[in-house]
Short mmCIF file of C-alpha atoms in Angstrom, two decimals:
data_model
loop_
_atom_site.label_atom_id
_atom_site.label_comp_id
_atom_site.label_asym_id
_atom_site.label_seq_id
_atom_site.Cartn_x
_atom_site.Cartn_y
_atom_site.Cartn_z
CA UNK A 1 -66.46 -21.81 -0.45
CA UNK A 2 -68.54 -20.78 2.50
CA UNK A 3 -67.22 -18.12 4.75
CA UNK A 4 -66.74 -17.63 8.45
CA UNK A 5 -68.05 -14.08 8.82
CA UNK A 6 -68.02 -13.64 12.63
CA UNK A 7 -67.77 -15.19 16.10
CA UNK A 8 -69.18 -13.75 19.08
CA UNK A 9 -68.79 -15.04 22.69
CA UNK A 10 -70.74 -14.83 25.83
CA UNK A 11 -69.12 -15.29 29.26
CA UNK A 12 -70.86 -16.63 32.30
CA UNK A 13 -71.04 -14.39 35.38
CA UNK A 14 -68.78 -16.12 37.99
CA UNK A 15 -64.90 -16.00 37.52
CA UNK A 16 -63.17 -18.60 39.51
CA UNK A 17 -59.34 -18.57 39.79
CA UNK A 18 -57.48 -21.79 39.61
CA UNK A 19 -56.11 -21.10 43.06
CA UNK A 20 -59.75 -20.93 44.41
CA UNK A 21 -60.68 -24.08 42.43
CA UNK A 22 -57.60 -25.94 43.94
CA UNK A 23 -58.60 -24.93 47.50
CA UNK A 24 -62.29 -26.02 46.78
CA UNK A 25 -61.02 -29.41 45.47
CA UNK A 26 -58.71 -29.96 48.38
CA UNK A 27 -61.60 -29.56 50.86
CA UNK A 28 -63.94 -31.79 49.03
CA UNK A 29 -61.69 -34.48 47.93
CA UNK A 30 -59.27 -34.77 51.04
CA UNK A 31 -61.30 -37.46 52.63
CA UNK A 32 -61.31 -39.78 49.41
CA UNK A 33 -57.65 -39.16 48.75
CA UNK A 34 -55.24 -39.36 51.63
CA UNK A 35 -52.44 -38.02 49.21
CA UNK A 36 -54.60 -35.31 47.97
CA UNK A 37 -51.72 -32.70 48.30
CA UNK A 38 -49.77 -34.93 45.77
CA UNK A 39 -52.65 -34.78 43.36
CA UNK A 40 -53.42 -30.98 43.58
CA UNK A 41 -50.47 -29.89 41.30
CA UNK A 42 -52.75 -30.82 38.37
CA UNK A 43 -54.53 -27.45 39.00
CA UNK A 44 -51.19 -25.43 38.61
CA UNK A 45 -49.47 -27.75 36.06
CA UNK A 46 -52.33 -27.41 33.66
CA UNK A 47 -51.58 -23.50 33.46
CA UNK A 48 -55.24 -22.66 33.47
CA UNK A 49 -55.41 -19.34 35.37
CA UNK A 50 -59.18 -18.64 35.52
CA UNK A 51 -62.58 -20.10 34.44
CA UNK A 52 -66.21 -18.91 34.22
CA UNK A 53 -69.23 -20.70 35.71
CA UNK A 54 -72.90 -19.91 35.91
CA UNK A 55 -72.91 -20.46 39.74
CA UNK A 56 -70.36 -19.37 42.42
CA UNK A 57 -68.08 -21.87 44.17
CA UNK A 58 -70.38 -22.02 47.21
CA UNK A 59 -73.17 -23.65 45.11
CA UNK A 60 -70.84 -26.76 44.22
CA UNK A 61 -70.30 -27.21 48.04
CA UNK A 62 -73.51 -29.32 48.14
CA UNK A 63 -75.05 -31.91 46.18
CA UNK A 64 -77.91 -31.20 43.61
CA UNK A 65 -80.36 -33.49 41.78
CA UNK A 66 -80.15 -34.17 38.06
CA UNK A 67 -83.44 -32.20 37.54
CA UNK A 68 -82.18 -29.18 39.39
CA UNK A 69 -78.95 -29.05 37.36
CA UNK A 70 -80.67 -29.60 34.12
CA UNK A 71 -83.30 -26.91 34.88
CA UNK A 72 -80.36 -24.52 35.38
CA UNK A 73 -78.64 -25.66 32.41
CA UNK A 74 -81.82 -24.74 30.24
CA UNK A 75 -82.51 -21.52 31.94
CA UNK A 76 -78.76 -20.31 31.57
CA UNK A 77 -78.44 -21.70 28.12
CA UNK A 78 -81.32 -19.90 26.83
CA UNK A 79 -80.40 -16.52 28.44
CA UNK A 80 -76.61 -16.87 27.33
CA UNK A 81 -77.38 -18.17 24.04
CA UNK A 82 -79.87 -15.48 23.33
CA UNK A 83 -77.23 -12.86 24.28
CA UNK A 84 -74.55 -14.34 21.96
CA UNK A 85 -76.96 -14.52 18.98
CA UNK A 86 -78.04 -10.81 19.39
CA UNK A 87 -74.34 -9.84 19.59
CA UNK A 88 -73.62 -11.78 16.56
CA UNK A 89 -76.36 -10.41 14.24
CA UNK A 90 -76.32 -6.80 15.59
CA UNK A 91 -72.62 -6.39 15.40
CA UNK A 92 -72.61 -7.62 11.83
CA UNK A 93 -75.69 -5.71 10.73
CA UNK A 94 -77.49 -8.95 9.93
CA UNK A 95 -81.28 -9.27 10.28
CA UNK A 96 -83.03 -12.24 12.00
CA UNK A 97 -84.91 -13.00 8.80
CA UNK A 98 -81.62 -13.45 6.85
CA UNK A 99 -80.78 -16.57 8.88
CA UNK A 100 -81.93 -19.79 7.26
CA UNK A 101 -80.72 -22.50 9.89
CA UNK A 102 -79.43 -22.68 13.36
CA UNK A 103 -77.08 -25.52 14.25
CA UNK A 104 -77.15 -25.92 18.15
CA UNK A 105 -73.89 -27.79 19.52
CA UNK A 106 -74.14 -28.99 23.01
CA UNK A 107 -73.25 -32.01 25.34
CA UNK A 108 -73.57 -30.85 28.80
CA UNK A 109 -77.28 -30.59 29.22
CA UNK A 110 -80.63 -32.03 27.93
CA UNK A 111 -83.59 -30.11 26.38
CA UNK A 112 -86.58 -31.10 24.24
CA UNK A 113 -87.62 -28.94 22.57
CA UNK A 114 -83.89 -27.97 21.97
CA UNK A 115 -82.25 -24.79 23.04
CA UNK A 116 -82.78 -23.10 19.80
CA UNK A 117 -86.45 -23.51 19.87
CA UNK A 118 -86.70 -21.83 23.15
CA UNK A 119 -84.65 -18.99 22.05
CA UNK A 120 -86.86 -18.59 18.81
CA UNK A 121 -89.63 -17.72 21.30
CA UNK A 122 -87.57 -14.79 22.69
CA UNK A 123 -85.88 -13.49 19.57
CA UNK A 124 -87.60 -12.55 16.09
CA UNK A 125 -86.40 -15.48 13.84
CA UNK A 126 -88.70 -16.43 10.95
CA UNK A 127 -90.69 -19.47 12.10
CA UNK A 128 -89.30 -21.24 9.13
CA UNK A 129 -85.76 -21.35 10.22
CA UNK A 130 -84.23 -24.92 10.07
CA UNK A 131 -83.29 -26.25 13.49
CA UNK A 132 -80.49 -28.79 13.57
CA UNK A 133 -79.38 -29.52 17.10
CA UNK A 134 -76.32 -31.76 17.41
CA UNK A 135 -75.76 -33.60 20.89
CA UNK A 136 -73.08 -35.79 22.07
CA UNK A 137 -69.88 -34.91 20.19
CA UNK A 138 -68.25 -33.28 23.32
CA UNK A 139 -65.10 -31.30 22.56
CA UNK A 140 -65.08 -32.35 18.97
CA UNK A 141 -68.70 -30.66 18.61
CA UNK A 142 -67.46 -27.09 17.66
CA UNK A 143 -65.40 -28.35 14.67
CA UNK A 144 -68.03 -30.70 13.72
CA UNK A 145 -70.59 -27.75 13.74
CA UNK A 146 -68.43 -25.78 11.47
CA UNK A 147 -68.24 -28.73 9.10
CA UNK A 148 -71.98 -29.28 8.97
CA UNK A 149 -72.53 -25.55 8.50
CA UNK A 150 -70.11 -25.64 5.71
CA UNK A 151 -71.92 -28.43 3.94
CA UNK A 152 -75.26 -26.57 4.44
CA UNK A 153 -73.95 -23.40 2.88
CA UNK A 154 -72.23 -25.38 0.05
CA UNK A 155 -75.51 -26.81 -0.85
CA UNK A 156 -77.32 -23.65 -0.41
CA UNK A 157 -74.82 -20.91 -1.48
CA UNK A 158 -77.11 -18.09 -0.82
CA UNK A 159 -77.74 -18.99 2.86
CA UNK A 160 -76.68 -17.62 6.16
CA UNK A 161 -76.42 -20.07 9.13
CA UNK A 162 -75.66 -19.78 12.85
CA UNK A 163 -73.68 -22.22 14.75
CA UNK A 164 -74.62 -21.79 18.42
CA UNK A 165 -72.40 -23.65 20.85
CA UNK A 166 -73.42 -23.76 24.48
CA UNK A 167 -71.60 -25.89 27.05
CA UNK A 168 -72.14 -25.40 30.86
CA UNK A 169 -69.82 -28.15 32.01
CA UNK A 170 -70.04 -27.01 35.67
CA UNK A 171 -73.58 -28.14 35.84
CA UNK A 172 -72.50 -31.72 35.37
CA UNK A 173 -70.25 -31.61 38.38
CA UNK A 174 -70.86 -34.69 40.64
CA UNK A 175 -70.47 -33.67 44.29
CA UNK A 176 -70.55 -37.23 45.33
CA UNK A 177 -68.06 -38.53 42.85
CA UNK A 178 -64.60 -38.62 44.49
CA UNK A 179 -62.90 -40.39 41.56
CA UNK A 180 -59.65 -38.98 39.81
CA UNK A 181 -61.61 -38.47 36.76
CA UNK A 182 -63.86 -36.10 38.55
CA UNK A 183 -60.93 -34.35 40.18
CA UNK A 184 -59.12 -34.07 36.84
CA UNK A 185 -62.48 -32.56 35.45
CA UNK A 186 -62.75 -30.16 38.42
CA UNK A 187 -59.33 -28.66 37.43
CA UNK A 188 -60.29 -28.44 33.67
CA UNK A 189 -63.84 -27.82 32.57
CA UNK A 190 -65.65 -24.73 32.44
CA UNK A 191 -68.64 -22.70 31.00
CA UNK A 192 -68.84 -20.74 27.72
CA UNK A 193 -71.17 -19.87 24.96
CA UNK A 194 -70.40 -18.81 21.27
CA UNK A 195 -72.34 -17.92 18.32
CA UNK A 196 -70.65 -18.03 14.78
CA UNK A 197 -72.05 -16.62 11.39
CA UNK A 198 -71.45 -18.75 8.45
CA UNK A 199 -72.27 -17.58 4.82
CA UNK A 200 -72.54 -19.17 1.41
CA UNK A 201 -70.78 -17.84 -1.57
CA UNK A 202 -73.80 -16.00 -2.94
CA UNK A 203 -75.01 -14.53 0.37
CA UNK A 204 -75.93 -10.92 0.30
CA UNK A 205 -74.37 -10.61 3.71
CA UNK A 206 -70.77 -10.96 2.51
CA UNK A 207 -71.24 -8.23 -0.16
CA UNK A 208 -69.20 -5.32 0.53
CA UNK A 209 -66.95 -7.05 3.14
CA UNK A 210 -63.37 -6.23 2.14
CA UNK A 211 -61.16 -7.84 4.97
CA UNK A 212 -59.96 -11.30 4.37
CA UNK A 213 -62.34 -13.95 5.87
CA UNK A 214 -61.49 -17.76 6.46
CA UNK A 215 -63.35 -19.66 3.75
CA UNK A 216 -63.83 -23.34 4.30
CA UNK A 217 -62.85 -25.65 1.51
CA UNK A 218 -62.67 -29.22 3.00
CA UNK A 219 -63.61 -31.14 6.11
CA UNK A 220 -63.07 -34.45 7.53
CA UNK A 221 -64.57 -36.57 10.36
CA UNK A 222 -62.72 -39.74 11.54
CA UNK A 223 -63.86 -42.14 14.40
CA UNK A 224 -61.38 -44.58 15.88
CA UNK A 225 -63.17 -47.93 16.34
CA UNK A 226 -63.54 -49.51 19.86
CA UNK A 227 -62.66 -46.37 21.55
CA UNK A 228 -65.87 -45.31 23.32
CA UNK A 229 -64.20 -45.52 26.83
CA UNK A 230 -61.72 -42.68 26.02
CA UNK A 231 -63.90 -39.74 26.82
CA UNK A 232 -67.63 -39.04 27.25
CA UNK A 233 -70.27 -39.35 29.90
CA UNK A 234 -71.70 -42.14 32.02
CA UNK A 235 -75.31 -41.38 32.74
CA UNK A 236 -76.64 -42.34 35.91
CA UNK A 237 -79.63 -41.46 38.20
CA UNK A 238 -78.10 -38.20 39.50
CA UNK A 239 -76.75 -36.97 36.11
CA UNK A 240 -73.75 -36.92 33.92
CA UNK A 241 -70.41 -38.62 35.22
CA UNK A 242 -67.20 -37.75 33.20
CA UNK A 243 -65.28 -40.27 31.49
CA UNK A 244 -61.75 -39.06 30.95
CA UNK A 245 -58.86 -41.32 29.97
CA UNK A 246 -55.20 -40.56 30.84
CA UNK A 247 -54.24 -41.99 27.37
CA UNK A 248 -55.75 -38.98 25.52
CA UNK A 249 -52.33 -37.09 24.92
CA UNK A 250 -50.79 -40.57 23.81
CA UNK A 251 -53.66 -41.04 21.29
CA UNK A 252 -53.11 -37.46 19.96
CA UNK A 253 -49.38 -38.26 19.49
CA UNK A 254 -49.84 -41.62 17.78
CA UNK A 255 -53.10 -41.19 15.81
CA UNK A 256 -53.36 -37.61 14.75
CA UNK A 257 -50.53 -36.98 12.58
CA UNK A 258 -51.30 -39.85 10.00
CA UNK A 259 -54.89 -38.80 10.12
CA UNK A 260 -54.13 -35.07 9.35
CA UNK A 261 -51.57 -35.88 6.77
CA UNK A 262 -53.84 -38.28 4.71
CA UNK A 263 -56.53 -35.36 4.82
CA UNK A 264 -54.41 -32.53 3.84
CA UNK A 265 -52.42 -34.38 1.28
CA UNK A 266 -55.36 -35.34 -0.54
CA UNK A 267 -56.11 -31.58 -1.06
CA UNK A 268 -52.50 -31.07 -2.30
CA UNK A 269 -51.40 -29.44 0.98
CA UNK A 270 -48.33 -30.12 3.29
CA UNK A 271 -48.14 -29.57 6.80
CA UNK A 272 -45.50 -26.80 6.20
CA UNK A 273 -48.26 -24.96 4.20
CA UNK A 274 -50.41 -24.58 7.32
CA UNK A 275 -50.03 -20.96 8.65
CA UNK A 276 -52.72 -21.16 11.35
CA UNK A 277 -53.66 -23.81 13.73
CA UNK A 278 -57.22 -23.31 15.03
CA UNK A 279 -57.05 -26.07 17.71
CA UNK A 280 -59.37 -27.01 20.35
CA UNK A 281 -57.33 -26.74 23.52
CA UNK A 282 -58.31 -29.83 25.41
CA UNK A 283 -55.69 -29.23 28.20
CA UNK A 284 -51.94 -28.33 28.27
CA UNK A 285 -50.83 -31.90 27.71
CA UNK A 286 -53.15 -32.06 24.52
CA UNK A 287 -51.60 -28.98 23.20
CA UNK A 288 -48.17 -30.26 23.70
CA UNK A 289 -49.32 -33.50 21.97
CA UNK A 290 -50.42 -31.47 19.03
CA UNK A 291 -47.03 -29.74 18.96
CA UNK A 292 -45.21 -33.01 18.97
CA UNK A 293 -47.37 -34.89 16.61
CA UNK A 294 -47.51 -32.23 13.91
CA UNK A 295 -44.12 -30.58 14.40
CA UNK A 296 -45.71 -27.30 15.28
CA UNK A 297 -43.77 -24.76 17.42
CA UNK A 298 -45.21 -23.05 20.27
CA UNK A 299 -46.33 -20.01 18.16
CA UNK A 300 -48.81 -22.16 16.26
CA UNK A 301 -50.65 -22.99 19.45
CA UNK A 302 -50.32 -19.67 21.04
CA UNK A 303 -53.99 -18.70 20.59
CA UNK A 304 -55.21 -22.17 21.85
CA UNK A 305 -52.92 -21.80 24.99
CA UNK A 306 -54.13 -18.31 25.69
CA UNK A 307 -57.81 -19.47 25.70
CA UNK A 308 -57.21 -22.39 27.86
CA UNK A 309 -55.21 -20.13 30.41
CA UNK A 310 -58.13 -17.54 30.62
CA UNK A 311 -61.33 -19.78 30.26
CA UNK A 312 -60.36 -23.31 30.71
CA UNK A 313 -61.84 -26.26 28.57
CA UNK A 314 -65.33 -25.31 27.56
CA UNK A 315 -65.89 -28.51 25.60
CA UNK A 316 -67.29 -27.73 22.10
CA UNK A 317 -67.26 -23.86 22.71
CA UNK A 318 -63.60 -23.55 23.15
CA UNK A 319 -62.54 -23.85 19.50
CA UNK A 320 -64.72 -20.79 18.68
CA UNK A 321 -62.98 -18.74 21.30
CA UNK A 322 -59.66 -19.61 19.52
CA UNK A 323 -61.26 -18.92 16.19
CA UNK A 324 -62.38 -15.59 17.24
CA UNK A 325 -58.61 -14.66 18.07
CA UNK A 326 -57.76 -15.68 14.46
CA UNK A 327 -60.62 -13.47 13.14
CA UNK A 328 -59.13 -10.52 14.97
CA UNK A 329 -55.54 -11.18 13.84
CA UNK A 330 -55.97 -9.72 10.24
CA UNK A 331 -54.57 -12.86 8.59
CA UNK A 332 -53.01 -12.36 5.16
CA UNK A 333 -54.98 -13.40 1.95
CA UNK A 334 -54.12 -16.82 0.92
CA UNK A 335 -53.02 -18.05 4.47
CA UNK A 336 -54.28 -21.58 4.99
CA UNK A 337 -55.67 -22.63 8.46
CA UNK A 338 -56.53 -26.06 9.80
CA UNK A 339 -59.16 -26.38 12.51
CA UNK A 340 -58.96 -29.43 14.83
CA UNK A 341 -60.87 -30.95 17.65
CA UNK A 342 -60.85 -34.27 19.23
CA UNK A 343 -63.96 -35.81 21.20
CA UNK A 344 -66.01 -38.84 22.39
CA UNK A 345 -65.84 -41.77 19.86
CA UNK A 346 -62.82 -41.44 20.04
CA UNK A 347 -63.26 -38.94 17.18
CA UNK A 348 -61.33 -36.27 15.06
CA UNK A 349 -62.93 -33.28 13.24
CA UNK A 350 -60.60 -31.38 10.75
CA UNK A 351 -61.55 -28.31 8.93
CA UNK A 352 -59.35 -26.81 6.06
CA UNK A 353 -59.69 -23.02 5.48
CA UNK A 354 -58.07 -20.21 3.25
CA UNK A 355 -58.23 -16.56 3.89
CA UNK A 356 -59.86 -14.93 0.99
#
């Protein structure tokens, strides 16, 4: 069973409080919504306290072309991604030559060659590293990246792989889009980067590690038919426009539990055996829908809520910030954890892990 050895994160330079974001939104959206003061409580009710962006608020006060935003995405993604990789390898005493593959997860910017190819020009990776860029899975991308890395390490048990997740959601902000979806996105989304080290059973890297690590033993991907309008992007001349349905919490409540139960029961596990819930915190209402659907108390979503409060929704990256909290928790040997994330499709990604 491949093991998650480490998660390192990189935080963008500009911290924006939710109070500052609400004031910005009021000034920008007041002409479009005469009842703007009635809508602004979404900033407070979501319980996000702060977020991090690659630009300060002043930058968002004017419009920018798709090219300008995407050029900034590439530059910042390479810089922040390089730092996250360096921390992940250096802090865990892993050589660049030990890495066999890099899975790059992203949905908020475009780059060909992809981001990891550009990073390989800066860091001393082997030129033979396999590059597996994954684009378009949105908030589900982090859990999907873990699953694809698990499958790779299961096939090649001596291998070590990196899962590099980069989302700079702020650079998709559309200054001219005064829709409610954009207002909700302005209250929720943020920037972040994470690098995760995943190792196969026979990897030399895990020799000598004595503390329990989460070992992945099953994954499941599910896509709900005819649900492409639930979340995602509409791509127009000036960039990416957010698609964000108000029905997401309802979908979580009605669709998630049967999906989870069928998956874990097939592995001989009941919901009451899940000790740790490594959930992507899509928003406060999504976390509450998780609790209601799965019968979990607030303690099961404590880490997810903490990350949402401190960093907002960083799309695919967010689950890695949550996972890092569990790695620092000293979970007990034998504990079972469930990783979960929902994204465009409408889709679900589930990961079962056991601390060993």
